[in-house]
Coordinates of C-alpha atoms and ligand atoms in Angstrom, one line a residue:
X155 CA 0.0 0.0 0.0
X156 CA 1.1 3.5 -0.5
X157 CA 2.5 5.2 2.6
X158 CA 2.0 9.0 3.1
X159 CA 4.1 12.0 2.3
X160 CA 7.7 12.2 3.4
X161 CA 8.7 15.1 5.7
X162 CA 11.9 16.9 5.8
X163 CA 13.7 16.3 9.1
X164 CA 16.3 19.0 9.8
X165 CA 19.8 18.0 11.0
X166 CA 20.5 19.3 14.5
X167 CA 23.9 19.7 16.2
X168 CA 25.3 17.5 18.9
X169 CA 25.0 13.8 19.5
X170 CA 21.7 12.0 19.9
X171 CA 21.4 9.9 23.1
X172 CA 20.2 6.3 23.9
X173 CA 16.5 5.9 24.7
X174 CA 15.1 4.3 27.8
X175 CA 11.6 3.1 27.2
X176 CA 8.9 1.5 29.4
X177 CA 8.3 -2.1 28.4
X178 CA 4.8 -3.4 29.2
X179 CA 6.1 -7.0 29.4
X180 CA 8.8 -6.5 32.0
X181 CA 7.0 -3.4 33.6
X182 CA 10.2 -1.5 33.7
X183 CA 12.1 1.3 32.0
X184 CA 14.8 -0.4 29.9
X185 CA 17.3 0.9 27.4
X186 CA 16.4 0.2 23.8
X187 CA 19.5 -1.2 22.1
X188 CA 18.7 -1.3 18.4
X189 CA 21.4 -2.1 15.8
X190 CA 22.1 0.6 13.3
X191 CA 18.9 -0.6 11.6
X192 CA 16.3 -0.1 14.3
X193 CA 13.1 -2.0 13.8
X194 CA 9.6 -0.7 14.7
X195 CA 6.2 -2.2 14.2
X196 CA 3.2 -0.1 15.1
X197 CA -0.3 -1.5 14.7
X198 CA -2.3 0.5 12.2
X199 CA -5.9 1.5 11.9
X200 CA -9.0 -0.6 11.0
X201 CA -10.2 1.9 8.4
X202 CA -13.9 2.1 8.9
X203 CA -14.1 5.6 10.4
X204 CA -12.0 8.8 10.4
X205 CA -8.9 9.4 12.5
X206 CA -9.8 10.5 16.0
X207 CA -7.6 12.2 18.6
X208 CA -7.0 8.9 20.3
X209 CA -5.5 7.4 17.1
X210 CA -3.6 10.7 16.5
X211 CA -2.1 10.6 20.1
X212 CA -0.9 7.0 19.5
X213 CA 0.7 7.7 16.2
X214 CA 2.3 10.9 17.4
X215 CA 3.7 9.0 20.3
X216 CA 5.4 6.5 18.1
X217 CA 6.5 9.3 15.8
X218 CA 8.5 10.7 18.7
X219 CA 10.2 7.3 19.0
X220 CA 11.0 7.2 15.3
X221 CA 12.4 10.7 15.4
X222 CA 14.4 10.0 18.6
X223 CA 16.1 7.0 17.1
X224 CA 16.8 8.8 13.9
X225 CA 18.4 11.6 15.8
X226 CA 20.6 9.0 17.5
X227 CA 21.8 8.0 14.0
X228 CA 19.7 4.9 13.4
X229 CA 18.2 3.8 10.1
X230 CA 14.7 3.2 11.4
X231 CA 12.7 0.5 9.6
X232 CA 9.2 1.4 10.5
X233 CA 6.3 -0.9 9.5
X234 CA 2.6 -0.2 10.0
X235 CA -0.3 -2.3 8.9
X236 CA -3.9 -1.5 7.8
X237 CA -6.5 -4.0 9.0
X238 CA -8.4 -3.6 5.7
X239 CA -10.5 -6.7 6.1
X240 CA -12.0 -7.5 9.5
X241 CA -15.4 -7.8 11.2
X242 CA -16.0 -4.2 12.3
X243 CA -15.1 -2.9 8.8
X244 CA -17.4 -5.4 7.1
X245 CA -20.2 -4.6 9.6
X246 CA -19.9 -0.9 9.0
X247 CA -19.9 -1.4 5.2
X248 CA -23.1 -3.4 5.4
X249 CA -24.7 -0.7 7.7
X250 CA -23.8 2.1 5.4
X251 CA -24.5 0.3 2.2
X252 CA -20.9 0.8 0.9
X253 CA -18.6 -1.6 -0.7
X254 CA -16.1 -2.6 2.0
X255 CA -13.1 -2.0 -0.2
X256 CA -14.3 1.5 -1.0
X257 CA -14.9 2.2 2.7
X258 CA -11.4 1.0 3.6
X259 CA -9.7 2.9 0.7
X260 CA -11.4 6.2 1.5
X261 CA -10.8 6.0 5.3
X262 CA -7.2 5.0 4.7
X263 CA -6.7 7.9 2.4
X264 CA -8.1 10.3 5.0
X265 CA -5.8 8.8 7.6
X266 CA -2.8 9.4 5.4
X267 CA -3.9 13.0 4.9
X268 CA -4.3 13.5 8.7
X269 CA -1.0 11.9 9.5
X270 CA 0.8 14.1 6.9
X271 CA -0.8 17.2 8.3
X272 CA 0.3 16.3 11.8
X273 CA 3.9 15.8 10.4
X274 CA 3.9 12.1 11.4
X275 CA 6.8 10.5 9.5
X276 CA 5.5 7.9 7.1
X277 CA 6.3 4.2 7.8
X278 CA 8.8 2.7 5.3
X279 CA 6.3 -0.1 4.7
X280 CA 2.6 0.6 5.0
X281 CA 1.0 -2.8 4.5
X282 CA -2.6 -3.9 4.2
X283 CA -4.0 -7.2 5.4
X284 CA -5.5 -8.0 2.1
X285 CA -2.2 -7.6 0.2
X286 CA -0.5 -9.7 2.9
X287 CA -2.8 -12.7 2.5
X288 CA 0.0 -14.8 0.9
X289 CA 2.4 -14.0 3.8
X290 CA -0.4 -14.7 6.3
X291 CA -1.2 -18.0 4.7
X292 CA 2.5 -18.9 4.8
X293 CA 2.6 -18.1 8.5
X294 CA -0.4 -20.3 9.2
X295 CA 1.1 -23.1 7.2
X296 CA 4.4 -22.9 9.1
X297 CA 2.3 -23.2 12.4
X298 CA 0.4 -26.1 10.8
X299 CA 3.6 -28.0 10.0
X300 CA 4.5 -27.6 13.7
X301 CA 1.1 -29.1 14.6
X302 CA 0.1 -25.7 16.1
X303 CA -3.2 -25.3 14.3
X304 CA -6.5 -27.1 14.8
X305 CA -9.9 -27.0 13.0
X306 CA -13.3 -26.0 14.4
X307 CA -16.0 -26.5 11.7
X308 CA -13.6 -25.4 9.0
X309 CA -12.2 -22.4 10.9
X310 CA -8.5 -22.6 12.0
X311 CA -7.4 -21.9 15.6
X312 CA -4.0 -21.6 17.4
X313 CA -3.7 -23.5 20.7
X314 CA -2.2 -20.9 23.1
X315 CA -1.0 -23.9 25.2
X316 CA 1.8 -24.3 22.6
X317 CA 3.5 -21.2 24.0
X318 CA 4.9 -21.8 27.5
X319 CA 5.4 -18.0 27.7
X320 CA 1.8 -17.2 26.9
X321 CA 0.7 -14.4 29.2
X322 CA 4.1 -12.8 29.5
X323 CA 3.3 -9.6 27.5
X324 CA 0.2 -8.6 29.5
X325 CA 0.9 -10.4 32.8
X326 CA -2.9 -10.5 33.3
X327 CA -4.7 -13.1 35.5
X328 CA -6.6 -15.5 33.4
X329 CA -10.1 -14.3 34.3
X330 CA -9.1 -10.8 33.1
X331 CA -7.8 -12.3 29.9
X332 CA -11.1 -14.1 29.2
X333 CA -13.0 -10.9 29.8
X334 CA -10.7 -8.8 27.6
X335 CA -10.7 -11.4 24.9
X336 CA -14.5 -11.4 24.7
X337 CA -14.6 -7.6 24.6
X338 CA -11.9 -7.2 22.0
X339 CA -12.9 -9.4 19.1
X340 CA -12.3 -12.9 20.6
X341 CA -14.8 -15.8 20.9
X342 CA -14.1 -17.4 24.3
X343 CA -17.5 -19.2 24.3
X344 CA -17.3 -20.9 20.9
X345 CA -17.9 -24.6 21.2
X346 CA -15.1 -26.9 20.1
X347 CA -12.2 -24.8 21.1
X348 CA -9.5 -26.4 23.2
X349 CA -9.0 -23.3 25.3
X350 CA -11.4 -20.3 25.3
X351 CA -8.5 -18.0 24.7
X352 CA -7.3 -19.7 21.5
X353 CA -7.3 -17.1 18.7
X354 CA -8.9 -17.6 15.2
X355 CA -6.2 -17.8 12.5
X356 CA -8.4 -18.4 9.5
X357 CA -12.1 -18.1 9.0
X358 CA -13.8 -20.2 6.4
X359 CA -15.7 -18.3 3.7
X360 CA -19.2 -17.1 4.8
X361 CA -22.1 -16.0 2.6
X362 CA -21.9 -12.4 1.7
X363 CA -18.4 -11.8 3.1
X364 CA -15.1 -11.4 1.2
X365 CA -12.9 -14.5 0.9
X366 CA -9.9 -15.7 -0.9
X367 CA -8.9 -19.1 -2.4
X368 CA -5.7 -20.2 -0.8
X369 CA -3.8 -23.4 0.2
X370 CA -5.7 -23.2 3.5
X371 CA -9.0 -23.3 1.7
X372 CA -11.5 -20.6 0.9
X373 CA -11.7 -17.9 3.6
X374 CA -10.1 -14.8 5.2
X375 CA -7.4 -14.2 7.8
X376 CA -8.0 -13.6 11.5
X377 CA -6.7 -10.5 13.1
X378 CA -3.6 -11.3 15.3
X379 CA -1.8 -13.4 12.7
X380 CA -2.0 -10.5 10.3
X381 CA 0.4 -8.4 12.4
X382 CA 2.6 -11.3 13.2
X383 CA 3.0 -12.2 9.5
X384 CA 3.6 -8.6 8.4
X385 CA 6.2 -8.0 11.2
X386 CA 8.0 -11.2 10.3
X387 CA 8.0 -10.5 6.6
X388 CA 9.2 -6.9 6.7
X389 CA 11.3 -6.8 9.9
X390 CA 12.3 -10.3 10.7
X391 CA 12.1 -11.7 14.3
X392 CA 12.9 -10.6 16.8
X393 CA 12.5 -6.9 16.2
X394 CA 13.0 -3.9 18.5
X395 CA 9.6 -2.4 19.4
X396 CA 6.0 -3.4 18.9
X397 CA 3.7 -0.5 19.6
X398 CA 0.1 0.5 19.8
X399 CA -2.5 1.8 22.3
X400 CA -2.9 0.1 25.7
X401 CA -6.1 -1.5 24.4
X402 CA -3.9 -3.8 22.3
X403 CA -1.9 -5.3 25.1
X404 CA -4.4 -8.1 25.5
X405 CA -5.3 -10.0 23.4
X406 CA -3.7 -8.5 20.4
X407 CA 0.0 -8.2 21.3
X408 CA -0.1 -11.2 23.6
X409 CA -1.3 -13.3 20.6
X410 CA 1.0 -11.7 18.1
X411 CA 4.0 -12.7 20.4
X412 CA 2.8 -16.3 20.9
X413 CA 2.1 -16.8 17.2
X414 CA 5.5 -15.3 16.2
X415 CA 7.5 -17.3 18.8
X416 CA 5.9 -20.6 18.1
X417 CA 5.9 -20.2 14.3
X418 CA 9.5 -19.0 14.1
X419 CA 11.1 -20.9 17.0
X420 CA 12.6 -17.6 18.2
X421 CA 12.5 -17.1 22.0
X422 CA 11.5 -13.4 21.6
X423 CA 9.0 -11.7 19.3
X424 CA 9.6 -8.0 20.1
X425 CA 12.3 -6.8 22.5
X426 CA 10.0 -4.1 23.8
X427 CA 6.2 -3.8 23.9
X428 CA 5.3 -0.2 24.1
X429 CA 1.8 1.1 24.8
X430 CA 0.2 4.6 24.7
X431 CA -2.6 5.6 27.0
X432 CA -6.2 6.0 26.0
X433 CA -7.6 9.3 25.1
X434 CA -11.2 9.8 26.3
X435 CA -14.0 12.2 25.8
X436 CA -16.8 12.8 28.4
X437 CA -15.4 10.1 30.8
X438 CA -15.1 7.3 28.3
X439 CA -12.4 6.0 26.0
X440 CA -12.8 7.6 22.6
X441 CA -13.9 4.8 20.3
X442 CA -15.6 4.3 17.0
X443 CA -18.0 1.8 18.5
X444 CA -19.1 4.3 21.2
X445 CA -19.2 7.3 18.8
X446 CA -17.7 9.8 21.3
X447 CA -15.1 11.1 18.8
X448 CA -13.2 14.2 18.2
X449 CA -11.9 13.8 14.6
X450 CA -8.7 15.2 13.3
X451 CA -10.5 16.0 10.1
X452 CA -13.1 18.2 11.9
X453 CA -10.5 20.1 13.9
X454 CA -8.6 20.8 10.6
X455 CA -11.7 21.8 8.8
X456 CA -12.5 24.3 11.6
X457 CA -9.2 26.0 10.7
X458 CA -7.1 24.8 13.6
X459 CA -3.4 24.7 12.8
X460 CA -2.3 21.1 12.7
X461 CA 0.8 22.1 14.6
X462 CA -1.4 23.3 17.5
X463 CA -3.3 19.9 17.3
X464 CA 0.1 18.2 17.6
X465 CA 1.2 20.3 20.5
X466 CA -2.0 19.6 22.3
X467 CA -1.2 15.9 22.0
X468 CA 2.4 16.3 23.1
X469 CA 1.3 18.1 26.2
X470 CA 0.3 14.7 27.7
X471 CA 2.8 12.0 28.4
X472 CA 2.2 9.1 25.9
X473 CA 1.6 6.6 28.7
X474 CA -1.1 8.5 30.6
X475 CA -4.8 8.1 30.0
X476 CA -6.4 11.5 29.6
X477 CA -9.6 13.3 28.6
X478 CA -9.9 15.6 25.6
X479 CA -11.4 18.9 26.7
X480 CA -12.3 22.3 25.2
X481 CA -9.2 23.9 26.8
X482 CA -6.6 21.7 25.0
X483 CA -6.5 23.6 21.7
X484 CA -6.6 27.2 22.9
X485 CA -3.7 26.4 25.2
X486 CA -1.7 24.7 22.4
X487 CA -2.4 27.6 20.1
X488 CA -1.1 30.0 22.6
X489 CA 2.0 27.9 23.1
X490 CA 2.6 27.7 19.3
X491 CA 2.2 31.4 18.9
X492 CA 4.8 32.2 21.6
X493 CA 7.2 29.5 20.2
X494 CA 6.8 31.0 16.7
X495 CA 7.6 34.5 18.0
X496 CA 10.7 33.3 19.8
X497 CA 11.7 31.3 16.7
X498 CA 11.7 34.6 14.8
X499 CA 13.6 36.6 17.4
X500 CA 16.9 38.3 16.5
X501 CA 18.8 36.9 19.4
X502 CA 18.1 34.4 22.2
X503 CA 19.9 32.3 24.9
X504 CA 22.2 29.7 23.3
X505 CA 20.6 26.6 21.9
X506 CA 23.1 23.8 22.8
X507 CA 22.1 23.3 26.4
X508 CA 18.4 23.5 25.5
X509 CA 18.7 20.8 22.8
X510 CA 20.7 18.6 25.2
X511 CA 18.0 18.9 27.8
X512 CA 15.3 18.1 25.2
X513 CA 17.1 15.0 24.3
X514 CA 17.6 14.0 27.9
X515 CA 13.9 14.5 28.6
X516 CA 12.7 12.5 25.5
X517 CA 15.4 9.9 26.1
X518 CA 13.7 9.1 29.4
X519 CA 10.5 7.3 28.2
X520 CA 9.7 9.9 25.6
X521 CA 8.8 12.6 28.1
X522 CA 7.3 15.1 25.7
X523 CA 5.7 17.3 28.3
X524 CA 9.1 17.7 29.9
X525 CA 10.6 18.6 26.5
X526 CA 7.8 21.2 26.0
X527 CA 8.5 22.9 29.3
X528 CA 12.2 23.1 28.4
X529 CA 11.3 24.9 25.2
X530 CA 8.8 27.1 27.1
X531 CA 11.6 28.2 29.5
X532 CA 13.8 29.2 26.5
X533 CA 10.9 30.9 24.8
X534 CA 10.1 32.9 28.0
X535 CA 13.7 34.1 28.2
X536 CA 13.8 34.9 24.5
X537 CA 10.7 37.0 24.4
X538 CA 12.0 39.0 27.4
X539 CA 15.0 39.9 25.2
X540 CA 17.5 37.9 27.2
X541 CA 20.3 36.2 25.4
X542 CA 22.5 37.4 22.6
X543 CA 23.0 34.3 20.4
X544 CA 22.0 35.1 16.8
X545 CA 21.9 31.4 15.7
X546 CA 19.8 30.1 18.6
X547 CA 16.3 30.9 17.3
X548 CA 17.0 29.0 14.1
X549 CA 18.7 26.1 15.9
X550 CA 15.8 25.7 18.4
X551 CA 13.3 25.8 15.6
X552 CA 15.2 23.0 13.9
X553 CA 15.3 21.0 17.1
X554 CA 11.6 21.5 17.7
X555 CA 10.9 20.3 14.2
X556 CA 13.3 17.3 14.2
X557 CA 12.6 16.0 17.7
X558 CA 9.0 17.0 18.3
X559 CA 7.7 17.2 14.8
X560 CA 6.4 20.8 15.3
X561 CA 7.2 23.1 12.5
X562 CA 7.4 26.7 13.7
Ligands
5CA756 N1 -6.1 -2.5 13.3 C1 -6.0 -2.7 14.7 C2 -4.6 -2.9 15.2 S1 -3.7 -4.1 14.2 C3 -6.6 -1.5 15.5 O1 -6.6 -1.6 16.7 N2 -7.2 -0.5 14.8 S2 -7.9 0.7 15.5 O2 -8.3 1.6 14.4 O3 -8.9 0.3 16.4 O4 -6.9 1.5 16.4 C4 -5.7 2.0 15.8 C5 -4.7 2.4 16.9 O5 -5.2 3.5 17.7 C6 -4.4 1.3 17.9 O6 -3.0 1.3 18.2 C7 -5.2 1.6 19.1 O7 -4.6 1.1 20.3 C8 -5.2 3.1 19.1 N3 -6.4 3.7 19.7 C9 -7.7 3.5 19.5 N4 -8.5 4.2 20.3 C10 -7.6 5.0 21.1 C11 -7.8 6.0 22.1 N5 -9.0 6.3 22.5 N6 -6.7 6.6 22.6 C12 -5.5 6.2 22.2 N7 -5.2 5.3 21.3 C13 -6.3 4.7 20.7
ZN757 ZN1 -1.9 -5.1 15.1

């Protein structure tokens, strides 16, 4: 699939620094230690509705990671999928009387446009589930050769018992797993399964639904195996970071890890599992199913500067859950205006220490609010006319762009 538009990332002086990142599986802040080629997989959208501020917060969070590694000199291989065939998309297409492919195409295109406007760097590989069916089938066949697939009335399942490490990503008690599985696309009550938690790998063709003729028979892929197969195909296992919102910890990332480990024989699927908090509105998680959405498209159509939208997101630490309110944008707009004024100043306090401090802050679990307040302090000094460095305004503007993705 086509990714979205490239962004120019300015070069900034001084050395980048290593990144310490919270890992959901070990529940600790750990150094990421990527090779020169750093590998990042972030779960993409299911394209049946427009990008909301929760999605935007998640993709901006992983954009900070991408930018930080690039600043440290890594060649970041970033992969993101598009779940362009799945139950909620097909259900929405039926409800709205649209062709499911057209719905997926138009929502994916809107997402690309929103991401470009927010200056989110595009993934190197932007990969749809449909175009990955051969890789997914290959992944399921590899599991089948290991006797890690069973059949329930023509549908194929993976026995989670095959992974002795099952549960190690989420660390959840089993009762919670069963509840989350039921709420997040799973089918714990289906008769004939060996374990209620076993995930669907392949669903036999059903009347009125899309399906493909493959060596597994006529049908379509299940959800989790999609991300496992795409990550394995484009990054290889293990890779450095698997990311997504915290609603993907279980079952999605737990299942991806088990499928990947059992299928490949590798002991590790991803070295870090990284999760952003949930953005809510009116006391509930913002979600397409609930309909309590603030859409990026609407904020843009109302004339809000995308850089203010981005700053509003960056004002919250990526791991915290928070509620979108009326005050977010005016505050961010004010901040953007003062930053822009300082970026145009004749002179300012020197940039070197400020850029170092921004890197230190972001290097400690991507602390964007900390980085914003470092820039705020420099801006406050600058607008008061303190500092005599003529290069600093340009240097800080470049750093704000390169590290935070905010163009002044
Ligand atoms: N296609 C799958 C992943 S393979 C999926 O979860 N799609 S999604 O469209 O439902 O969500 C896309 C991304 O946005 C996921 O990483 C999800 O965790 C994140 N997300 C969804 N709702 C919110 C929210 N309210 N706040 C923060 N992130 C969210
Ligand atoms: Zn995924």
